[in-house]
Amino acid sequence: MSSVKLGDDYVRVPKLDVGGSNWVLYKERLTWAADAKGLVGHLDGTSIEPVAPPSPAGTSTTAPVGGTATGLATWKKGEAIVKQLIASTIPDSLFMKVRAKGTARAIWQALASEFEKRSRMVSLDL
């Protein structure tokens, strides 16, 4: 099992097997690790990037909707932490497949769609 340092805490998340044989445990432990840091919204889609509103003609705005530039920076930091948590616990071959997905949520969905099917097939075989 690898130890991932997030802030002052060590979080133990198993490395995902390239074949996905430990997907169920990996998924739960990674979700718990993100939740422990208050960042599970980046996985489940409830944490949405603040977006700047359309500005009235002749004016410009840099403040995101529902917050400030600080809110956007906080969201980006959380996004980076969750992406790093995922990247540090998956094999390089999987990282190469998901690295360009953009958001932690998109990366998580790509992994889930890959391994949820395999988990169901294994369950049926048993």
PDB file of C-alpha atoms in Angstrom:
ATOM      1  CA  MET A   1       0.000   0.000   0.000  1.00  0.00           C
ATOM      2  CA  SER A   2       1.296   3.470  -0.736  1.00  0.00           C
ATOM      3  CA  SER A   3       1.220   6.363   1.707  1.00  0.00           C
ATOM      4  CA  VAL A   4       0.058   9.641   0.260  1.00  0.00           C
ATOM      5  CA  LYS A   5       0.808  12.759   2.290  1.00  0.00           C
ATOM      6  CA  LEU A   6      -2.018  15.264   2.067  1.00  0.00           C
ATOM      7  CA  GLY A   7      -1.298  18.224   4.310  1.00  0.00           C
ATOM      8  CA  ASP A   8      -0.387  16.920   7.741  1.00  0.00           C
ATOM      9  CA  ASP A   9      -2.149  13.589   7.328  1.00  0.00           C
ATOM     10  CA  TYR A  10      -0.989  10.323   5.847  1.00  0.00           C
ATOM     11  CA  VAL A  11      -3.692   8.599   3.875  1.00  0.00           C
ATOM     12  CA  ARG A  12      -3.260   4.974   2.889  1.00  0.00           C
ATOM     13  CA  VAL A  13      -4.728   4.163  -0.495  1.00  0.00           C
ATOM     14  CA  PRO A  14      -3.791   0.933  -2.267  1.00  0.00           C
ATOM     15  CA  LYS A  15      -2.271   1.196  -5.707  1.00  0.00           C
ATOM     16  CA  LEU A  16      -4.901   0.280  -8.300  1.00  0.00           C
ATOM     17  CA  ASP A  17      -4.033  -2.952 -10.053  1.00  0.00           C
ATOM     18  CA  VAL A  18      -3.684  -2.475 -13.805  1.00  0.00           C
ATOM     19  CA  GLY A  19      -6.303  -5.189 -14.338  1.00  0.00           C
ATOM     20  CA  GLY A  20      -8.651  -3.653 -11.789  1.00  0.00           C
ATOM     21  CA  SER A  21      -8.803  -6.695  -9.515  1.00  0.00           C
ATOM     22  CA  ASN A  22      -8.853  -4.401  -6.457  1.00  0.00           C
ATOM     23  CA  TRP A  23     -11.134  -1.718  -7.959  1.00  0.00           C
ATOM     24  CA  VAL A  24     -13.858  -2.004  -5.311  1.00  0.00           C
ATOM     25  CA  LEU A  25     -11.439  -1.492  -2.395  1.00  0.00           C
ATOM     26  CA  TYR A  26      -9.449   1.145  -4.282  1.00  0.00           C
ATOM     27  CA  LYS A  27     -12.568   3.140  -5.127  1.00  0.00           C
ATOM     28  CA  GLU A  28     -13.803   3.178  -1.536  1.00  0.00           C
ATOM     29  CA  ARG A  29     -10.423   4.033  -0.020  1.00  0.00           C
ATOM     30  CA  LEU A  30      -9.687   6.795  -2.506  1.00  0.00           C
ATOM     31  CA  THR A  31     -13.169   8.252  -1.958  1.00  0.00           C
ATOM     32  CA  TRP A  32     -12.644   8.158   1.811  1.00  0.00           C
ATOM     33  CA  ALA A  33      -9.223   9.807   1.437  1.00  0.00           C
ATOM     34  CA  ALA A  34     -10.692  12.634  -0.646  1.00  0.00           C
ATOM     35  CA  ASP A  35     -13.555  12.991   1.833  1.00  0.00           C
ATOM     36  CA  ALA A  36     -11.094  13.195   4.747  1.00  0.00           C
ATOM     37  CA  LYS A  37      -9.589  16.264   3.089  1.00  0.00           C
ATOM     38  CA  GLY A  38     -13.004  17.759   2.284  1.00  0.00           C
ATOM     39  CA  LEU A  39     -12.454  17.228  -1.438  1.00  0.00           C
ATOM     40  CA  VAL A  40     -14.830  14.390  -2.344  1.00  0.00           C
ATOM     41  CA  GLY A  41     -16.899  16.881  -4.375  1.00  0.00           C
ATOM     42  CA  HIS A  42     -14.135  16.846  -6.975  1.00  0.00           C
ATOM     43  CA  LEU A  43     -14.834  13.136  -7.506  1.00  0.00           C
ATOM     44  CA  ASP A  44     -18.622  13.092  -7.346  1.00  0.00           C
ATOM     45  CA  GLY A  45     -19.151  16.280  -9.344  1.00  0.00           C
ATOM     46  CA  THR A  46     -20.656  18.400  -6.565  1.00  0.00           C
ATOM     47  CA  SER A  47     -17.650  20.739  -6.504  1.00  0.00           C
ATOM     48  CA  ILE A  48     -17.999  22.819  -9.642  1.00  0.00           C
ATOM     49  CA  GLU A  49     -15.426  25.241 -10.964  1.00  0.00           C
ATOM     50  CA  PRO A  50     -16.495  28.835 -10.358  1.00  0.00           C
ATOM     51  CA  VAL A  51     -17.177  30.537 -13.688  1.00  0.00           C
ATOM     52  CA  ALA A  52     -16.972  34.239 -14.420  1.00  0.00           C
ATOM     53  CA  PRO A  53     -20.381  35.695 -15.349  1.00  0.00           C
ATOM     54  CA  PRO A  54     -20.870  37.414 -18.688  1.00  0.00           C
ATOM     55  CA  SER A  55     -19.884  41.039 -18.249  1.00  0.00           C
ATOM     56  CA  PRO A  56     -22.136  43.912 -19.289  1.00  0.00           C
ATOM     57  CA  ALA A  57     -21.045  45.760 -22.407  1.00  0.00           C
ATOM     58  CA  GLY A  58     -18.006  47.931 -21.808  1.00  0.00           C
ATOM     59  CA  THR A  59     -17.024  46.409 -18.470  1.00  0.00           C
ATOM     60  CA  SER A  60     -14.817  43.540 -17.507  1.00  0.00           C
ATOM     61  CA  THR A  61     -14.943  41.215 -14.570  1.00  0.00           C
ATOM     62  CA  THR A  62     -12.530  38.671 -13.225  1.00  0.00           C
ATOM     63  CA  ALA A  63     -14.540  37.518 -10.205  1.00  0.00           C
ATOM     64  CA  PRO A  64     -16.132  34.075 -10.589  1.00  0.00           C
ATOM     65  CA  VAL A  65     -19.823  33.443 -10.015  1.00  0.00           C
ATOM     66  CA  GLY A  66     -20.639  32.759  -6.384  1.00  0.00           C
ATOM     67  CA  GLY A  67     -17.278  33.832  -5.122  1.00  0.00           C
ATOM     68  CA  THR A  68     -14.019  35.584  -5.714  1.00  0.00           C
ATOM     69  CA  ALA A  69     -10.731  34.921  -7.403  1.00  0.00           C
ATOM     70  CA  THR A  70      -9.747  33.337  -4.080  1.00  0.00           C
ATOM     71  CA  GLY A  71     -12.665  30.904  -4.451  1.00  0.00           C
ATOM     72  CA  LEU A  72     -11.386  29.913  -7.890  1.00  0.00           C
ATOM     73  CA  ALA A  73      -7.868  29.452  -6.540  1.00  0.00           C
ATOM     74  CA  THR A  74      -9.212  27.274  -3.711  1.00  0.00           C
ATOM     75  CA  TRP A  75     -11.172  25.140  -6.185  1.00  0.00           C
ATOM     76  CA  LYS A  76      -8.108  24.727  -8.422  1.00  0.00           C
ATOM     77  CA  LYS A  77      -5.969  23.706  -5.450  1.00  0.00           C
ATOM     78  CA  GLY A  78      -8.520  21.066  -4.425  1.00  0.00           C
ATOM     79  CA  GLU A  79      -8.679  19.852  -8.003  1.00  0.00           C
ATOM     80  CA  ALA A  80      -4.892  19.515  -8.144  1.00  0.00           C
ATOM     81  CA  ILE A  81      -4.774  17.595  -4.857  1.00  0.00           C
ATOM     82  CA  VAL A  82      -7.407  15.086  -5.983  1.00  0.00           C
ATOM     83  CA  LYS A  83      -5.756  14.642  -9.389  1.00  0.00           C
ATOM     84  CA  GLN A  84      -2.435  13.991  -7.668  1.00  0.00           C
ATOM     85  CA  LEU A  85      -4.075  11.521  -5.280  1.00  0.00           C
ATOM     86  CA  ILE A  86      -5.438   9.589  -8.246  1.00  0.00           C
ATOM     87  CA  ALA A  87      -2.234   9.846 -10.299  1.00  0.00           C
ATOM     88  CA  SER A  88      -0.055   8.612  -7.455  1.00  0.00           C
ATOM     89  CA  THR A  89      -2.199   5.510  -6.945  1.00  0.00           C
ATOM     90  CA  ILE A  90      -2.686   4.251 -10.505  1.00  0.00           C
ATOM     91  CA  PRO A  91      -0.229   2.457 -12.792  1.00  0.00           C
ATOM     92  CA  ASP A  92       1.582   4.511 -15.441  1.00  0.00           C
ATOM     93  CA  SER A  93      -0.357   2.796 -18.240  1.00  0.00           C
ATOM     94  CA  LEU A  94      -3.657   4.008 -16.753  1.00  0.00           C
ATOM     95  CA  PHE A  95      -2.239   7.453 -16.079  1.00  0.00           C
ATOM     96  CA  MET A  96      -1.351   7.777 -19.762  1.00  0.00           C
ATOM     97  CA  LYS A  97      -4.978   6.971 -20.670  1.00  0.00           C
ATOM     98  CA  VAL A  98      -6.601   9.491 -18.319  1.00  0.00           C
ATOM     99  CA  ARG A  99      -4.063  12.328 -17.987  1.00  0.00           C
ATOM    100  CA  ALA A 100      -5.710  14.568 -20.589  1.00  0.00           C
ATOM    101  CA  LYS A 101      -9.244  14.307 -19.173  1.00  0.00           C
ATOM    102  CA  GLY A 102      -9.075  17.784 -17.654  1.00  0.00           C
ATOM    103  CA  THR A 103     -10.867  17.510 -14.330  1.00  0.00           C
ATOM    104  CA  ALA A 104     -10.576  15.116 -11.425  1.00  0.00           C
ATOM    105  CA  ARG A 105     -14.230  14.207 -11.999  1.00  0.00           C
ATOM    106  CA  ALA A 106     -13.583  13.314 -15.656  1.00  0.00           C
ATOM    107  CA  ILE A 107     -10.545  11.228 -14.691  1.00  0.00           C
ATOM    108  CA  TRP A 108     -12.547   9.456 -11.977  1.00  0.00           C
ATOM    109  CA  GLN A 109     -15.419   8.753 -14.392  1.00  0.00           C
ATOM    110  CA  ALA A 110     -12.995   7.315 -16.967  1.00  0.00           C
ATOM    111  CA  LEU A 111     -11.501   4.973 -14.375  1.00  0.00           C
ATOM    112  CA  ALA A 112     -14.937   4.004 -13.084  1.00  0.00           C
ATOM    113  CA  SER A 113     -16.290   3.228 -16.544  1.00  0.00           C
ATOM    114  CA  GLU A 114     -13.217   1.089 -17.234  1.00  0.00           C
ATOM    115  CA  PHE A 115     -13.369  -0.935 -14.023  1.00  0.00           C
ATOM    116  CA  GLU A 116     -17.065  -1.003 -13.085  1.00  0.00           C
ATOM    117  CA  LYS A 117     -17.687  -3.184 -16.161  1.00  0.00           C
ATOM    118  CA  ARG A 118     -14.853  -5.517 -15.189  1.00  0.00           C
ATOM    119  CA  SER A 119     -16.112  -5.763 -11.603  1.00  0.00           C
ATOM    120  CA  ARG A 120     -19.581  -6.759 -12.811  1.00  0.00           C
ATOM    121  CA  MET A 121     -18.133  -9.413 -15.113  1.00  0.00           C
ATOM    122  CA  VAL A 122     -16.068 -10.866 -12.257  1.00  0.00           C
ATOM    123  CA  SER A 123     -19.174 -10.929 -10.020  1.00  0.00           C
ATOM    124  CA  LEU A 124     -21.151 -12.740 -12.692  1.00  0.00           C
ATOM    125  CA  ASP A 125     -18.381 -15.292 -13.151  1.00  0.00           C
ATOM    126  CA  LEU A 126     -18.360 -16.003  -9.412  1.00  0.00           C
TER     127      LEU A 126
END
